[in-house]
Amino acid sequence: TIDALGGNINAYTSFDHTCYYVEIASGHLAKTIDVIGSMIRYPEFPEERFRSEREVILRERELGMDNPEHRLFETFNSQLYQQHPVRFPIIGLKPMIASVTREMMVRYYTRRYTPGRTFWVITGDFQPEQAFDEVRKRQSYYAE
């Protein structure tokens, strides 16, 4: 939907957050909020797509191992944070990634990606009240 509207949708994960973001013309604000809200609150996770994405993540992990700066950063974190979760790479370790099933991922997602942990940051060529109104209209996305 975002692509069809001429926009770009992507995501990234950091040590303390996951960010889904869209770059699109401001005239598509309402539809964009619908898409992101629905995607985050009611994900489908088809089995075939899950397996495909897991393979992408495994390849990304391998690519990271070819980058000396990346390896140095991981080694530094593993030595400095011997008890803290930051000691593990954000993307995960290869055996862990390979062993994750769709069911495991759905349980994790359901437990961690909850409305109370979700924040909207919306910028663009529109009045702030317009964005607030559009998000408020979709409060079912955020109900616990």
PDB file of C-alpha atoms in Angstrom:
ATOM      1  CA  THR A   1       0.000   0.000   0.000  1.00  0.00           C
ATOM      2  CA  ILE A   2       2.767   2.430   0.919  1.00  0.00           C
ATOM      3  CA  ASP A   3       4.688   1.600  -2.272  1.00  0.00           C
ATOM      4  CA  ALA A   4       1.538   2.080  -4.349  1.00  0.00           C
ATOM      5  CA  LEU A   5       1.111   5.544  -2.816  1.00  0.00           C
ATOM      6  CA  GLY A   6       4.662   6.469  -3.842  1.00  0.00           C
ATOM      7  CA  GLY A   7       6.156   6.085  -0.393  1.00  0.00           C
ATOM      8  CA  ASN A   8       8.903   4.090   1.228  1.00  0.00           C
ATOM      9  CA  ILE A   9       8.476   1.874   4.313  1.00  0.00           C
ATOM     10  CA  ASN A  10      11.286   0.324   6.310  1.00  0.00           C
ATOM     11  CA  ALA A  11      12.357  -0.619   9.831  1.00  0.00           C
ATOM     12  CA  TYR A  12      15.390  -1.086  12.021  1.00  0.00           C
ATOM     13  CA  THR A  13      16.163  -2.493  15.452  1.00  0.00           C
ATOM     14  CA  SER A  14      18.514  -0.997  18.008  1.00  0.00           C
ATOM     15  CA  PHE A  15      19.508  -2.174  21.485  1.00  0.00           C
ATOM     16  CA  ASP A  16      16.480  -0.508  23.044  1.00  0.00           C
ATOM     17  CA  HIS A  17      13.861  -0.055  20.338  1.00  0.00           C
ATOM     18  CA  THR A  18      12.428  -1.111  17.025  1.00  0.00           C
ATOM     19  CA  CYS A  19      11.483   1.648  14.617  1.00  0.00           C
ATOM     20  CA  TYR A  20       9.072   1.303  11.719  1.00  0.00           C
ATOM     21  CA  TYR A  21       9.131   4.337   9.487  1.00  0.00           C
ATOM     22  CA  VAL A  22       7.483   5.653   6.365  1.00  0.00           C
ATOM     23  CA  GLU A  23       8.500   8.443   4.018  1.00  0.00           C
ATOM     24  CA  ILE A  24       5.470   9.560   2.035  1.00  0.00           C
ATOM     25  CA  ALA A  25       3.627  12.670   0.856  1.00  0.00           C
ATOM     26  CA  SER A  26       1.755  14.305   3.721  1.00  0.00           C
ATOM     27  CA  GLY A  27      -1.545  13.936   1.866  1.00  0.00           C
ATOM     28  CA  HIS A  28      -1.413  10.226   2.714  1.00  0.00           C
ATOM     29  CA  LEU A  29      -1.157  10.751   6.479  1.00  0.00           C
ATOM     30  CA  ALA A  30      -4.416   8.948   7.376  1.00  0.00           C
ATOM     31  CA  LYS A  31      -3.705   5.924   5.169  1.00  0.00           C
ATOM     32  CA  THR A  32      -0.130   5.701   6.475  1.00  0.00           C
ATOM     33  CA  ILE A  33      -1.333   5.671  10.085  1.00  0.00           C
ATOM     34  CA  ASP A  34      -3.811   2.928   9.118  1.00  0.00           C
ATOM     35  CA  VAL A  35      -1.088   0.820   7.531  1.00  0.00           C
ATOM     36  CA  ILE A  36       1.498   1.188  10.300  1.00  0.00           C
ATOM     37  CA  GLY A  37      -1.033   0.811  13.107  1.00  0.00           C
ATOM     38  CA  SER A  38      -2.560  -2.291  11.572  1.00  0.00           C
ATOM     39  CA  MET A  39       0.817  -3.795  10.743  1.00  0.00           C
ATOM     40  CA  ILE A  40       2.137  -3.373  14.275  1.00  0.00           C
ATOM     41  CA  ARG A  41      -1.024  -4.293  16.190  1.00  0.00           C
ATOM     42  CA  TYR A  42      -2.357  -7.086  13.957  1.00  0.00           C
ATOM     43  CA  PRO A  43       0.616  -8.688  12.185  1.00  0.00           C
ATOM     44  CA  GLU A  44      -0.077 -11.784  10.115  1.00  0.00           C
ATOM     45  CA  PHE A  45       3.338 -13.506  10.012  1.00  0.00           C
ATOM     46  CA  PRO A  46       2.669 -16.001   7.191  1.00  0.00           C
ATOM     47  CA  GLU A  47       4.878 -19.100   7.612  1.00  0.00           C
ATOM     48  CA  GLU A  48       6.510 -18.850   4.185  1.00  0.00           C
ATOM     49  CA  ARG A  49       7.335 -15.165   4.674  1.00  0.00           C
ATOM     50  CA  PHE A  50       8.687 -15.881   8.164  1.00  0.00           C
ATOM     51  CA  ARG A  51      11.091 -18.509   6.801  1.00  0.00           C
ATOM     52  CA  SER A  52      12.173 -16.179   4.003  1.00  0.00           C
ATOM     53  CA  GLU A  53      12.849 -13.305   6.408  1.00  0.00           C
ATOM     54  CA  ARG A  54      14.767 -15.593   8.766  1.00  0.00           C
ATOM     55  CA  GLU A  55      17.073 -16.436   5.848  1.00  0.00           C
ATOM     56  CA  VAL A  56      17.533 -12.720   5.134  1.00  0.00           C
ATOM     57  CA  ILE A  57      18.514 -12.158   8.770  1.00  0.00           C
ATOM     58  CA  LEU A  58      20.986 -15.048   8.641  1.00  0.00           C
ATOM     59  CA  ARG A  59      22.586 -13.522   5.534  1.00  0.00           C
ATOM     60  CA  GLU A  60      22.735 -10.109   7.201  1.00  0.00           C
ATOM     61  CA  ARG A  61      24.443 -11.731  10.189  1.00  0.00           C
ATOM     62  CA  GLU A  62      27.054 -13.278   7.888  1.00  0.00           C
ATOM     63  CA  LEU A  63      27.628  -9.959   6.127  1.00  0.00           C
ATOM     64  CA  GLY A  64      28.224  -8.302   9.490  1.00  0.00           C
ATOM     65  CA  MET A  65      30.913 -10.832  10.291  1.00  0.00           C
ATOM     66  CA  ASP A  66      32.826  -9.649   7.209  1.00  0.00           C
ATOM     67  CA  ASN A  67      32.966  -6.083   8.543  1.00  0.00           C
ATOM     68  CA  PRO A  68      35.966  -5.470  10.864  1.00  0.00           C
ATOM     69  CA  GLU A  69      34.325  -2.478  12.598  1.00  0.00           C
ATOM     70  CA  HIS A  70      31.200  -4.514  13.238  1.00  0.00           C
ATOM     71  CA  ARG A  71      33.194  -7.420  14.661  1.00  0.00           C
ATOM     72  CA  LEU A  72      35.203  -5.059  16.866  1.00  0.00           C
ATOM     73  CA  PHE A  73      31.991  -3.477  18.190  1.00  0.00           C
ATOM     74  CA  GLU A  74      30.491  -6.896  18.988  1.00  0.00           C
ATOM     75  CA  THR A  75      33.685  -8.066  20.690  1.00  0.00           C
ATOM     76  CA  PHE A  76      33.898  -4.848  22.689  1.00  0.00           C
ATOM     77  CA  ASN A  77      30.287  -5.194  23.878  1.00  0.00           C
ATOM     78  CA  SER A  78      30.698  -8.868  24.765  1.00  0.00           C
ATOM     79  CA  GLN A  79      33.724  -8.052  26.933  1.00  0.00           C
ATOM     80  CA  LEU A  80      32.418  -4.843  28.503  1.00  0.00           C
ATOM     81  CA  TYR A  81      28.868  -6.047  29.232  1.00  0.00           C
ATOM     82  CA  GLN A  82      29.450  -9.545  30.537  1.00  0.00           C
ATOM     83  CA  GLN A  83      26.092  -9.713  32.363  1.00  0.00           C
ATOM     84  CA  HIS A  84      23.944  -7.168  30.498  1.00  0.00           C
ATOM     85  CA  PRO A  85      21.956  -8.151  27.355  1.00  0.00           C
ATOM     86  CA  VAL A  86      23.941  -5.572  25.353  1.00  0.00           C
ATOM     87  CA  ARG A  87      26.682  -8.213  25.277  1.00  0.00           C
ATOM     88  CA  PHE A  88      24.722  -9.927  22.497  1.00  0.00           C
ATOM     89  CA  PRO A  89      24.563  -8.573  18.935  1.00  0.00           C
ATOM     90  CA  ILE A  90      21.309  -6.791  18.096  1.00  0.00           C
ATOM     91  CA  ILE A  91      20.669  -9.134  15.185  1.00  0.00           C
ATOM     92  CA  GLY A  92      21.327 -12.202  17.335  1.00  0.00           C
ATOM     93  CA  LEU A  93      23.699 -15.130  17.085  1.00  0.00           C
ATOM     94  CA  LYS A  94      23.513 -17.482  14.112  1.00  0.00           C
ATOM     95  CA  PRO A  95      22.447 -20.637  16.036  1.00  0.00           C
ATOM     96  CA  MET A  96      19.748 -18.676  17.855  1.00  0.00           C
ATOM     97  CA  ILE A  97      18.426 -17.102  14.658  1.00  0.00           C
ATOM     98  CA  ALA A  98      18.360 -20.452  12.871  1.00  0.00           C
ATOM     99  CA  SER A  99      16.473 -22.132  15.717  1.00  0.00           C
ATOM    100  CA  VAL A 100      13.663 -19.570  16.006  1.00  0.00           C
ATOM    101  CA  THR A 101      10.300 -20.881  14.863  1.00  0.00           C
ATOM    102  CA  ARG A 102       7.347 -18.818  13.750  1.00  0.00           C
ATOM    103  CA  GLU A 103       5.529 -19.774  16.964  1.00  0.00           C
ATOM    104  CA  MET A 104       8.437 -18.562  19.110  1.00  0.00           C
ATOM    105  CA  MET A 105       8.535 -15.290  17.231  1.00  0.00           C
ATOM    106  CA  VAL A 106       4.766 -14.755  17.550  1.00  0.00           C
ATOM    107  CA  ARG A 107       4.924 -15.364  21.333  1.00  0.00           C
ATOM    108  CA  TYR A 108       7.805 -12.901  21.670  1.00  0.00           C
ATOM    109  CA  TYR A 109       6.122 -10.298  19.499  1.00  0.00           C
ATOM    110  CA  THR A 110       2.826 -10.591  21.398  1.00  0.00           C
ATOM    111  CA  ARG A 111       4.593 -10.196  24.745  1.00  0.00           C
ATOM    112  CA  ARG A 112       6.930  -7.334  23.802  1.00  0.00           C
ATOM    113  CA  TYR A 113       5.229  -5.290  21.069  1.00  0.00           C
ATOM    114  CA  THR A 114       2.303  -4.016  23.103  1.00  0.00           C
ATOM    115  CA  PRO A 115       0.333  -0.762  22.834  1.00  0.00           C
ATOM    116  CA  GLY A 116       1.848   0.531  26.078  1.00  0.00           C
ATOM    117  CA  ARG A 117       5.312   0.280  24.524  1.00  0.00           C
ATOM    118  CA  THR A 118       4.369   2.005  21.275  1.00  0.00           C
ATOM    119  CA  PHE A 119       5.138   5.638  20.479  1.00  0.00           C
ATOM    120  CA  TRP A 120       4.193   7.605  17.393  1.00  0.00           C
ATOM    121  CA  VAL A 121       6.570  10.248  16.068  1.00  0.00           C
ATOM    122  CA  ILE A 122       5.031  11.995  13.085  1.00  0.00           C
ATOM    123  CA  THR A 123       6.626  14.863  11.213  1.00  0.00           C
ATOM    124  CA  GLY A 124       5.724  16.548   7.984  1.00  0.00           C
ATOM    125  CA  ASP A 125       3.749  19.179   6.135  1.00  0.00           C
ATOM    126  CA  PHE A 126       0.529  19.099   8.160  1.00  0.00           C
ATOM    127  CA  GLN A 127      -0.839  20.596  11.354  1.00  0.00           C
ATOM    128  CA  PRO A 128       0.056  18.644  14.530  1.00  0.00           C
ATOM    129  CA  GLU A 129      -3.637  18.503  15.481  1.00  0.00           C
ATOM    130  CA  GLN A 130      -4.321  16.635  12.244  1.00  0.00           C
ATOM    131  CA  ALA A 131      -1.849  13.897  13.216  1.00  0.00           C
ATOM    132  CA  PHE A 132      -3.251  13.703  16.773  1.00  0.00           C
ATOM    133  CA  ASP A 133      -6.797  13.396  15.399  1.00  0.00           C
ATOM    134  CA  GLU A 134      -5.833  10.650  12.955  1.00  0.00           C
ATOM    135  CA  VAL A 135      -4.101   8.618  15.667  1.00  0.00           C
ATOM    136  CA  ARG A 136      -6.981   9.140  18.120  1.00  0.00           C
ATOM    137  CA  LYS A 137      -9.460   7.816  15.517  1.00  0.00           C
ATOM    138  CA  ARG A 138      -7.572   4.515  15.573  1.00  0.00           C
ATOM    139  CA  GLN A 139      -7.401   3.945  19.315  1.00  0.00           C
ATOM    140  CA  SER A 140      -8.363   0.304  18.819  1.00  0.00           C
ATOM    141  CA  TYR A 141      -4.762  -0.183  17.658  1.00  0.00           C
ATOM    142  CA  TYR A 142      -3.596   0.818  21.118  1.00  0.00           C
ATOM    143  CA  ALA A 143      -6.139  -0.755  23.440  1.00  0.00           C
ATOM    144  CA  GLU A 144      -4.596  -3.362  25.716  1.00  0.00           C
TER     145      GLU A 144
END
